[in-house]
XYZ file of C-alpha atoms in Angstrom:
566
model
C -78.509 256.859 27.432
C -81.584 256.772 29.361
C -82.640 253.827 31.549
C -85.509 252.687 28.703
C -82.826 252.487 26.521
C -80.346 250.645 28.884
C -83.230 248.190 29.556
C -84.007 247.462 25.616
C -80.275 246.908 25.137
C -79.771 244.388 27.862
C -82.837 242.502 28.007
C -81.665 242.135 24.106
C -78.762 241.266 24.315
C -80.045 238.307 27.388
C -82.696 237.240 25.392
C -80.643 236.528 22.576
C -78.181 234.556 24.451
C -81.130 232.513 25.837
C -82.570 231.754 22.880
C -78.874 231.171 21.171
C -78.205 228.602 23.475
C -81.424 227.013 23.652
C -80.842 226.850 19.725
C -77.710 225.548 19.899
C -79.169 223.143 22.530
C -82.175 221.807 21.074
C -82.884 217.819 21.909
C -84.071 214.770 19.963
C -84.949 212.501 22.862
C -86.603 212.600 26.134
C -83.777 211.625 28.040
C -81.969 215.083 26.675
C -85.278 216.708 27.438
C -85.818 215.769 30.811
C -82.966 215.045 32.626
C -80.135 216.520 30.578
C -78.834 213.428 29.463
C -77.519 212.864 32.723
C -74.442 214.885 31.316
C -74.230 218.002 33.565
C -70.866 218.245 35.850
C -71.400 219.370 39.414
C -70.073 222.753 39.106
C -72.241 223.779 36.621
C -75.143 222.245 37.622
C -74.926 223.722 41.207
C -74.705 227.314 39.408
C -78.023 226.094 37.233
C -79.901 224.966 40.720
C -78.987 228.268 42.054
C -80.331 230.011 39.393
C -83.544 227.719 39.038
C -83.808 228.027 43.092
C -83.758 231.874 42.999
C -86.982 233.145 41.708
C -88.270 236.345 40.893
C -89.199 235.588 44.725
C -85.271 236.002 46.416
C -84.543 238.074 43.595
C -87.362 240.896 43.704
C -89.772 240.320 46.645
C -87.550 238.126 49.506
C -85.530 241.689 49.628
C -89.174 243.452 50.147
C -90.192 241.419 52.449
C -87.636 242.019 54.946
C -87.226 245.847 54.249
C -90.910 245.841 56.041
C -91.056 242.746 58.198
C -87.463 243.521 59.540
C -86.545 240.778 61.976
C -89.861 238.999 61.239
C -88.553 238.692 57.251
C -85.607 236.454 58.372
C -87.689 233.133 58.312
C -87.385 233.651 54.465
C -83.890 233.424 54.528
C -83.197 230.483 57.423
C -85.841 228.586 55.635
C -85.257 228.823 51.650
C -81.450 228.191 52.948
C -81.922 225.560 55.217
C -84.199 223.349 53.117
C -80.960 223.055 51.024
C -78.977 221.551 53.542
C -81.845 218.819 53.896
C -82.027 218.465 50.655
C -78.555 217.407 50.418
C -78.944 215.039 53.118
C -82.267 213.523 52.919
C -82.880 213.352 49.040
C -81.249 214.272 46.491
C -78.204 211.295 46.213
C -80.963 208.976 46.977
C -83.287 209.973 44.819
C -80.036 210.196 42.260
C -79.397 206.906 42.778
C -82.731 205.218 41.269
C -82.387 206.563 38.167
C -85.688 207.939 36.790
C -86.918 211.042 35.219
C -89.364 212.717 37.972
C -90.649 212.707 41.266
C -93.679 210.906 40.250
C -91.423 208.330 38.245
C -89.871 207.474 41.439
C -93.307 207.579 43.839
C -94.869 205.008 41.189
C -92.109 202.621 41.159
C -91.784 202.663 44.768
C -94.910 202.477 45.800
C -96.149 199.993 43.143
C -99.393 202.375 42.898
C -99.790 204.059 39.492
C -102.798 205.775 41.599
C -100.180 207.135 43.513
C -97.961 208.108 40.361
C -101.060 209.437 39.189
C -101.369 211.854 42.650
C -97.875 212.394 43.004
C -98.259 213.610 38.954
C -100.940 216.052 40.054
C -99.287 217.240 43.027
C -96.400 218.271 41.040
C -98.793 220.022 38.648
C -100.353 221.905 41.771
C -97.430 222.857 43.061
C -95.828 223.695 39.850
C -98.568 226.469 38.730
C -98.887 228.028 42.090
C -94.921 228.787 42.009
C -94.981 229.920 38.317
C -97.651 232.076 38.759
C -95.311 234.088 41.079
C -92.326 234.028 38.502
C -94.942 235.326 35.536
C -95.664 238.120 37.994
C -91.957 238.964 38.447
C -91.714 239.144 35.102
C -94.778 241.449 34.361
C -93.894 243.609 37.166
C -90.679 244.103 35.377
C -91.775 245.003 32.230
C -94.279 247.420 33.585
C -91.597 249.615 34.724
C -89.021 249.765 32.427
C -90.326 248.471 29.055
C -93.832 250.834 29.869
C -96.105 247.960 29.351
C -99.041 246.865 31.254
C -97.989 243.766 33.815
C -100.433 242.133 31.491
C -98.729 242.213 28.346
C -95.209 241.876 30.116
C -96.316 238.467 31.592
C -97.446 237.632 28.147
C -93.952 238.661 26.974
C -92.102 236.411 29.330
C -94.193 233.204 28.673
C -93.611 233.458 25.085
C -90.033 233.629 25.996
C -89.612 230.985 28.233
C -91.931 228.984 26.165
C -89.746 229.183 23.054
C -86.434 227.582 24.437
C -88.449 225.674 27.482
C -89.886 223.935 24.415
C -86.998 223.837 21.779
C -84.139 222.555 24.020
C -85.695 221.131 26.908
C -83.384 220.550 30.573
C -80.869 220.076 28.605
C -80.946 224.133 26.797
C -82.872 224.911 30.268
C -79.610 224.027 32.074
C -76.940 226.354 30.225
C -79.642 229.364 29.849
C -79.763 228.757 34.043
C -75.946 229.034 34.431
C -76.331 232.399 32.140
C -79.583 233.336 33.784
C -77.248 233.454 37.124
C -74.730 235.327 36.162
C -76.786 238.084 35.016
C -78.551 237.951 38.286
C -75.870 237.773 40.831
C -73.755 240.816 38.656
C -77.323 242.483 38.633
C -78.132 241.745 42.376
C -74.607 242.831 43.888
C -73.194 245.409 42.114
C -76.085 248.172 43.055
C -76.089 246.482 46.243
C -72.572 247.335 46.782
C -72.498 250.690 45.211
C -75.150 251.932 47.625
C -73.333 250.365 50.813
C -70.566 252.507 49.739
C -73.072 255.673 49.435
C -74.563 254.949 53.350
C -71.922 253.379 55.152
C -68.777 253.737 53.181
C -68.580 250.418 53.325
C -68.057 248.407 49.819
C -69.273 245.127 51.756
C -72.920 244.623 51.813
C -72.733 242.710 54.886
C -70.319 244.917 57.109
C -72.454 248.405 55.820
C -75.937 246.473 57.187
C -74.547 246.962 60.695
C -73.742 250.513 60.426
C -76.809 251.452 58.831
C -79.776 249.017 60.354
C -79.210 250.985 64.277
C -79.854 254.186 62.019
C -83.565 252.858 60.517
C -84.346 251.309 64.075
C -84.414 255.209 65.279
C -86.198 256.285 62.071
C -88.836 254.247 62.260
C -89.641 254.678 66.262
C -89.904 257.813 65.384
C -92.362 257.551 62.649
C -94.078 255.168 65.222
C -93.315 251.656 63.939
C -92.189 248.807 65.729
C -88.362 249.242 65.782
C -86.490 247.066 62.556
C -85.027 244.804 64.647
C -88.131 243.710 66.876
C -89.630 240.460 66.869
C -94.017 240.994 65.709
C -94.745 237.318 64.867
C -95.488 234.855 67.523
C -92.424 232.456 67.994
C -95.031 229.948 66.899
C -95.737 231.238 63.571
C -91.822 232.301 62.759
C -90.606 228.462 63.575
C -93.811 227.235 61.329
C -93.133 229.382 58.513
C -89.514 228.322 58.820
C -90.085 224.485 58.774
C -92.477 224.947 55.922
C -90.124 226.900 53.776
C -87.359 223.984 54.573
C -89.268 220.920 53.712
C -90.956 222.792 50.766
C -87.573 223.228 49.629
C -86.629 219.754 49.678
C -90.044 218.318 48.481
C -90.189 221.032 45.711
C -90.208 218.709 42.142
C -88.491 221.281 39.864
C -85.870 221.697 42.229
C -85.101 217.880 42.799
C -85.496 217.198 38.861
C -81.986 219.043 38.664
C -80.507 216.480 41.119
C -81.286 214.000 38.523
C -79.174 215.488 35.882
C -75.725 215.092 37.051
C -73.699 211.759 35.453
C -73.214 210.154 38.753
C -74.253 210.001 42.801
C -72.038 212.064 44.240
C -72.335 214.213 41.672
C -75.842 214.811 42.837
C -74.748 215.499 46.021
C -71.703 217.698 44.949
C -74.047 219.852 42.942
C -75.885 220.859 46.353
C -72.674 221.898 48.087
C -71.982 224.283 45.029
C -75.685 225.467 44.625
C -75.583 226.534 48.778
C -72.404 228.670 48.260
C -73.728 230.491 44.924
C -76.988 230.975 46.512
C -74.791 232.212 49.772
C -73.896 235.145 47.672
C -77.519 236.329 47.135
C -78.847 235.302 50.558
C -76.507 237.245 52.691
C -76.432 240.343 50.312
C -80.338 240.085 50.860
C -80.824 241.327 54.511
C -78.361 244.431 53.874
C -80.138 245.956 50.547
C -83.281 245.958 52.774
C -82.018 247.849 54.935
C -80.520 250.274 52.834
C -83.939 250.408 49.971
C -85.744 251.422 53.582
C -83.848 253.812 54.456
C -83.091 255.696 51.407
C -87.012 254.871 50.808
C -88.291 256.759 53.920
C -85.791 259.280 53.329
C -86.484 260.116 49.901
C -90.565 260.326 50.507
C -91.833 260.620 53.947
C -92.806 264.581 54.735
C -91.812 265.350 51.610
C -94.788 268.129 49.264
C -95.969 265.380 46.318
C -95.509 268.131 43.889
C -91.782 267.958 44.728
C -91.766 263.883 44.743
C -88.505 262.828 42.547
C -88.949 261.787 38.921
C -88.920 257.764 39.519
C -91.709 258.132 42.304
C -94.084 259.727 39.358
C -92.976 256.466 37.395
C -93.354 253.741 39.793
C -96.828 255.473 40.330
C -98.141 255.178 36.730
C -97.274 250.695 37.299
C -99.762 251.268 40.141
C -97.244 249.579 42.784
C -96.363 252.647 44.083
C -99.601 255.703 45.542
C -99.776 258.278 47.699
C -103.409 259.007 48.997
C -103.561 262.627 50.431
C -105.839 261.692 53.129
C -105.567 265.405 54.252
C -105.129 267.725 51.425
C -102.101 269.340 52.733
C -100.093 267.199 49.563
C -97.521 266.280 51.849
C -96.403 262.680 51.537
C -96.712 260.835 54.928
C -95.243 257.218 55.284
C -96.810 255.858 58.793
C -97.688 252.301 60.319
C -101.161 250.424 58.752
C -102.193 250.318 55.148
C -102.775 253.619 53.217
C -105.937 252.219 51.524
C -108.622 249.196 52.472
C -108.824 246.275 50.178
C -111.512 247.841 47.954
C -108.717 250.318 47.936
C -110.612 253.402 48.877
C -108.815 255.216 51.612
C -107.768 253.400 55.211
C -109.353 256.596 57.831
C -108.129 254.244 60.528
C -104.462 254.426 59.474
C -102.307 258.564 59.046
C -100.355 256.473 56.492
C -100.685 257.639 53.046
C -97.422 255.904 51.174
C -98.632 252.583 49.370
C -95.552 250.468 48.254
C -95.943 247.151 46.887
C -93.055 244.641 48.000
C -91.906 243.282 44.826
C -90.451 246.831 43.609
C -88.131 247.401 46.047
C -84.915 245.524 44.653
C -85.983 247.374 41.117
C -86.942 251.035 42.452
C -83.725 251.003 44.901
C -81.033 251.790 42.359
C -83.134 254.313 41.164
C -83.907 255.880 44.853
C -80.151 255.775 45.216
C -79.298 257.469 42.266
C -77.436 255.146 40.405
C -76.602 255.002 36.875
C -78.965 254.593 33.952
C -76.947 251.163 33.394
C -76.958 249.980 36.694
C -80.780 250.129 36.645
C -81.460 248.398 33.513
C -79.279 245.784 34.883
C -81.244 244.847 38.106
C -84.319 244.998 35.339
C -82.120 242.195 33.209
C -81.345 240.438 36.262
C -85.085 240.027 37.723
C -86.097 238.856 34.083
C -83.269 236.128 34.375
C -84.164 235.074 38.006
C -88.084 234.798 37.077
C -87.270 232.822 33.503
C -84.862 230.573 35.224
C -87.031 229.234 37.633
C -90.091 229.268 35.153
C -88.489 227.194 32.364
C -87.576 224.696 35.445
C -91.297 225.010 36.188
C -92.927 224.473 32.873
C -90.308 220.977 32.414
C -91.622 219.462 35.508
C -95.125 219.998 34.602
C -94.152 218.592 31.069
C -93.229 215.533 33.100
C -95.666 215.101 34.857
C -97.839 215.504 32.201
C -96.782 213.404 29.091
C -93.845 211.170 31.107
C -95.767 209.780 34.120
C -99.354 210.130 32.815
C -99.545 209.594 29.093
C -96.613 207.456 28.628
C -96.555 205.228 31.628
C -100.568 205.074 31.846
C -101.836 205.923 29.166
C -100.022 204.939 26.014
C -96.644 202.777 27.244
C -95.879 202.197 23.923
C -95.514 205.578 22.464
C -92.656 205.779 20.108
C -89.603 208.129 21.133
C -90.552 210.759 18.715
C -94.299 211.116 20.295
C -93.100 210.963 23.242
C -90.649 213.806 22.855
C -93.771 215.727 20.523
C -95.939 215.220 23.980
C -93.934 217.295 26.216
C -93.867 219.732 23.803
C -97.013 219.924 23.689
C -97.798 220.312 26.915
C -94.961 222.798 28.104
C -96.867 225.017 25.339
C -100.251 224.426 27.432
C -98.530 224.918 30.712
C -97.217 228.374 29.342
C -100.412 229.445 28.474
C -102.146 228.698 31.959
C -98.605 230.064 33.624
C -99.798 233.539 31.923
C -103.300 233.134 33.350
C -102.118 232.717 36.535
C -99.168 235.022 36.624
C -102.131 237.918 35.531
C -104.392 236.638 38.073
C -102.135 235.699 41.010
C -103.053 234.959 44.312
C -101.033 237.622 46.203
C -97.738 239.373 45.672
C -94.541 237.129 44.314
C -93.198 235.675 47.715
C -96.496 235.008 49.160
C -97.399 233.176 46.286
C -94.268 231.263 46.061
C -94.463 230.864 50.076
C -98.190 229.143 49.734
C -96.408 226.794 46.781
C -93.684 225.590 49.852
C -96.109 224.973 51.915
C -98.266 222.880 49.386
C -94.843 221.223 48.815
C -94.091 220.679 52.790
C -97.615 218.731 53.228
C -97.091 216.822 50.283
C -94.083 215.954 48.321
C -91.329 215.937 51.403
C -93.252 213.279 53.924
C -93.879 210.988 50.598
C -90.273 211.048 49.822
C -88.648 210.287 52.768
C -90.897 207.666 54.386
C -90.232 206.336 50.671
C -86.586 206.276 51.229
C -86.099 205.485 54.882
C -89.085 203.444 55.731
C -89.376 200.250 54.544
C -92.348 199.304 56.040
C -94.023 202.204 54.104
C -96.908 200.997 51.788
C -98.868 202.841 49.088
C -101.938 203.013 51.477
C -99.980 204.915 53.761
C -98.673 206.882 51.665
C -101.823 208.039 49.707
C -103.923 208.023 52.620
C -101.098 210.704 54.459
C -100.783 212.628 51.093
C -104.191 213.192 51.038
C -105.254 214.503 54.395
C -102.038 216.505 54.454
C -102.331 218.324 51.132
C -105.865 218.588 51.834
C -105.781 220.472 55.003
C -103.220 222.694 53.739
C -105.072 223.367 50.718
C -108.248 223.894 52.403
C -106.399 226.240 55.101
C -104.651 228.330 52.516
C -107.699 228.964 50.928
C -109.865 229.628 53.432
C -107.244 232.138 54.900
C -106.060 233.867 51.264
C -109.066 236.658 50.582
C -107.821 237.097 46.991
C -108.508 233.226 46.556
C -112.243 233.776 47.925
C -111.072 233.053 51.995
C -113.663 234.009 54.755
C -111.288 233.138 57.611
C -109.978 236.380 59.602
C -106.625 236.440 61.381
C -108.738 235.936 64.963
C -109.249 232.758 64.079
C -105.925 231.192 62.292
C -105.007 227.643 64.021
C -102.846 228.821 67.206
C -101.802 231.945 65.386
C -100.143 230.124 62.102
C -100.247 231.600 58.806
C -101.187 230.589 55.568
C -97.017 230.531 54.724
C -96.254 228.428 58.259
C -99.575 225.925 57.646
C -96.911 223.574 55.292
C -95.452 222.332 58.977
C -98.634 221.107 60.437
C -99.744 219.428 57.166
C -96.529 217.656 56.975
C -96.635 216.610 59.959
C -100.198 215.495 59.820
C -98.976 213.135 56.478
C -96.488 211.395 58.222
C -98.702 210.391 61.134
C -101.787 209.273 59.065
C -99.028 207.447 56.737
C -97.155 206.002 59.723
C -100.663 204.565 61.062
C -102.176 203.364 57.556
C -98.819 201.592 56.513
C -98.960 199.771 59.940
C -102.431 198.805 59.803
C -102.348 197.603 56.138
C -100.236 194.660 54.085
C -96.346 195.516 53.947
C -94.889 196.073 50.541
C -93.390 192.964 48.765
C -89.834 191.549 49.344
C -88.848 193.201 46.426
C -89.980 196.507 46.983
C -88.322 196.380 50.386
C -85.006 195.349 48.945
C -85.135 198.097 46.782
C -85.734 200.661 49.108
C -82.767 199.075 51.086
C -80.466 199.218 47.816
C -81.501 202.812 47.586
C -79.979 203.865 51.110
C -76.231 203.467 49.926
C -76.043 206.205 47.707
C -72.263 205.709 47.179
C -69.400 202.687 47.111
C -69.745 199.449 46.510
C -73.084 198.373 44.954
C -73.673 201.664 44.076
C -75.233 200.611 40.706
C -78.685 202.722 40.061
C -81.709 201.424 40.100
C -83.683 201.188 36.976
């Protein structure tokens, strides 16, 4: 069967099963809908963060990013990793431990500010669309290939999806569709992954065939005149910015910490993150090596090669438009060199021989096909990017939900809403949310990982100082806190924005603070919170006695005492 057929059969068959078990799923209270019912044991909980943690982002575009940053594209890797390891350490069994539905829940009860709850509720909103809009792309870009739809009407598809069991079943449905979701996408991400280490190296492990084929593209592409793979381009700078950022964005990321609250007990919580590191292991050290091989086979396939004799796939990824040549020369040879093919206002680039435009996100999808794999094969890796991108969106769309009609409407607005409108009000808003998660995934702000890297940062600046001066200082007030939110989600905001020309940004790479980038910006903002916070909270009333205790009650996540705090 072809690979169109392949894909309709699969993405079927997963669909079904999502929508199965969201059916077989569906909730009656909010407690079910937003935390799981606290009923979720550690194993398969870490498998559901795992999937929820790896977006259409590590799933389609990490693996393009590094195939053409090389050594540059490991800060995607050390950071998304390491922020898991803090996240372990810093938050989650705390955080466990008091008991409440959302980050927000937790920054208005320990703060004693609904202001705060109110900013923290926002934040998470901010955050929450900027991430999503990356997934919604994923998904689009997907269906553009393989289903022949527009990215358009493919995002469209996907937030109906995720809409119909984000809404029916809540975390609870959300959960089990995430432990299918990753299946689908580890079988999907490893087996082509294998099958072409075999076909370069003769090596069935990934990890073992990346050393015998990366010296290989280090040649190829000196001699095309590139940088070689394994140089460093970034400033040292930038790379340990963009690092930090990624980690603390990890661990401040709401969606992400919302599935630390649905495990029965405390070290539950904290069990969870030692299983979600070692399936996300799997992924994230399979990563590196299918760069290097969708590179390879990639330049080998195309460059010098007459157009008219391009192979079948290249004259399909071309009609998606994430894949041109430009025949700056009319001799209708195809000629992959350094600098961009086309300018922005994509006419052609007569400062750059390059003619070979290749967006990053198709790279884990066009590989099998490059490779020659079978028509099955393909059509999984389509089934698996779907799964990665729903995963993490139906995570998404619940925290917004939260924010929404948990810590605004029913703890400000209407604190006596019965259990039924409660329940009714997240409903309604994940169906709002999925309506502006199309608009954004049409119109997003830059290719999947660079959207989901700005979302860390916003994370980093915000959500990660606020939590753990929250935890570990008692001497932390709700003016410091709001006053060190503020200026450091505002200055990252304001940076990204000003540096991002798709989001109307004047600023020009000349004049970037010390060289960081919009992805690396997360590390000064944070760091600019906890300093204005720090100050504030000492130049301002101390929280109560009570508030104090708390905090200290909080700190023993396990043994005696270990009661949570409602």
């Amino acid at each position: 069967m072809s690979v169109q057929v392949w894909t309709y059969i699969l993405v079927a068959i997963t669909f079904g099963l999502y929508i199965g078990i969201a059916f077989a799923t569906r909730v009656k209270d909010t407690r079910s809908f937003y935390i799981a019912g606290q009923g979720i044991p550690p194993l398969w909980n870490g498998m559901a963060i795992a999937a929820d943690w790896m977006s259409a982002a590590s799933f389609l575009s990490m693996t393009g990013l590094i195939a053409f940053m090389g050594y540059d594209g490991a800060v995607y890797l050390m950071g998304w990793t390491g922020g898991y390891v803090l996240l372990a350490l810093l938050l989650a069994p705390f955080l466990r431990r008091f008991g409440k539905f959302t980050v927000p829940d937790f920054v208005g009860d320990r703060y004693g500010s609904d202001a705060l709850r109110v900013l923290a509720a926002l934040t998470a909103i901010l955050v929450s669309f900027v991430y999503v809009a990356g997934q919604m792309r994923g998904v689009g870009v997907v269906f553009s290939r393989f289903l022949q739809v527009d990215i358009s009407t493919g995002v469209i598809i996907g937030v109906f999806m995720v809409f119909l069991y984000a809404s029916m079943s809540g975390m609870k449905g959300i959960t089990w569709t995430q432990v299918t979701q990753y299946v689908v996408l580890i079988l999907a991400f490893l087996i082509p992954t294998i099958a072409i280490s075999l076909q370069l190296s003769g090596n069935p492990i990934p990890q073992l065939g990346f050393l015998s084929v990366v010296g290989d593209l280090d040649a190829i592409q000196k001699e095309l005149g590139f940088a070689a793979y394994t140089s460093q381009t970034k400033s040292t700078l930038d790379i340990f910015c963009i690092t930090m950022a990624l980690m603390v964005g990890t661990a401040g990321l709401p969606h992400v910490i919302t599935r630390f609250y649905t495990t029965p007990t405390v070290r539950d919580a904290r069990t969870s993150a030692i299983y979600a590191i070692c399936f996300i292991a799997l992924l994230y050290t399979t990563a590196p090596a299918l760069a290097v091989f969708a590179k390879t086979n990639l330049i080998s396939s195309l460059n010098d090669r007459p157009y008219a004799e391009a192979p079948a796939w290249f004259k399909t990824w071309e009609a998606t438009k994430l894949l041109s040549f430009t025949d700056k020369n009319g001799d209708g040879i195809i000629q992959y060199r350094p600098g961009n093919a086309l300018n922005a206002d994509k006419t052609p680039n007569a400062d750059s021989a390059n003619e070979l435009t290749i967006d990053n996100d198709i790279m884990v999808l066009a590989t099998p096909e490059v490779a020659n794999l079978s028509p099955f094969i393909i059509a999984l890796v389509a089934a698996g990017g779907l799964a990665a991108a729903l995963s993490t969106a139906s995570g998404l769309l619940i925290t917004v939900s939260g924010a929404v009609a948990h810590d605004i409407y029913y703890k400000l607005i209407n604190p006596n809403a019965s259990e039924g409108a409660r329940l009714l009000a997240g409903r309604i808003t994940v169906g709002f949310a999925s309506i502006a998660a199309g608009y954004f995934g049409i119109n997003p702000p830059g290719f999947v990982a660079q959207v989901v890297a700005l979302a860390f940062g916003l994370a980093a600046a915000s959500f990660f100082p606020l939590l753990v001066l929250g935890i570990f200082d008692k001497r932390m007030n709700w003016q410091g806190a709001m006053a060190g939110l503020l200026v450091g989600l505002g200055f990252t905001l304001v940076y990204i924005v000003n540096f991002t020309p798709t989001l109307g940004g004047k600023g020009t790479a000349d004049s970037l603070l010390l060289g960081i980038s919009t992805q690396g910006i997360g590390t000064v903002g944070m760091l600019l919170n906890v300093v204005v916070a720090l100050i504030v909270s000492r130049l301002t009333p101390a929280p109560s006695a009570a508030t104090q205790d708390l905090v200290e009650s909080v700190r023993y996540p396990s043994g005696a005492g270990a009661a949570q705090v409602h």
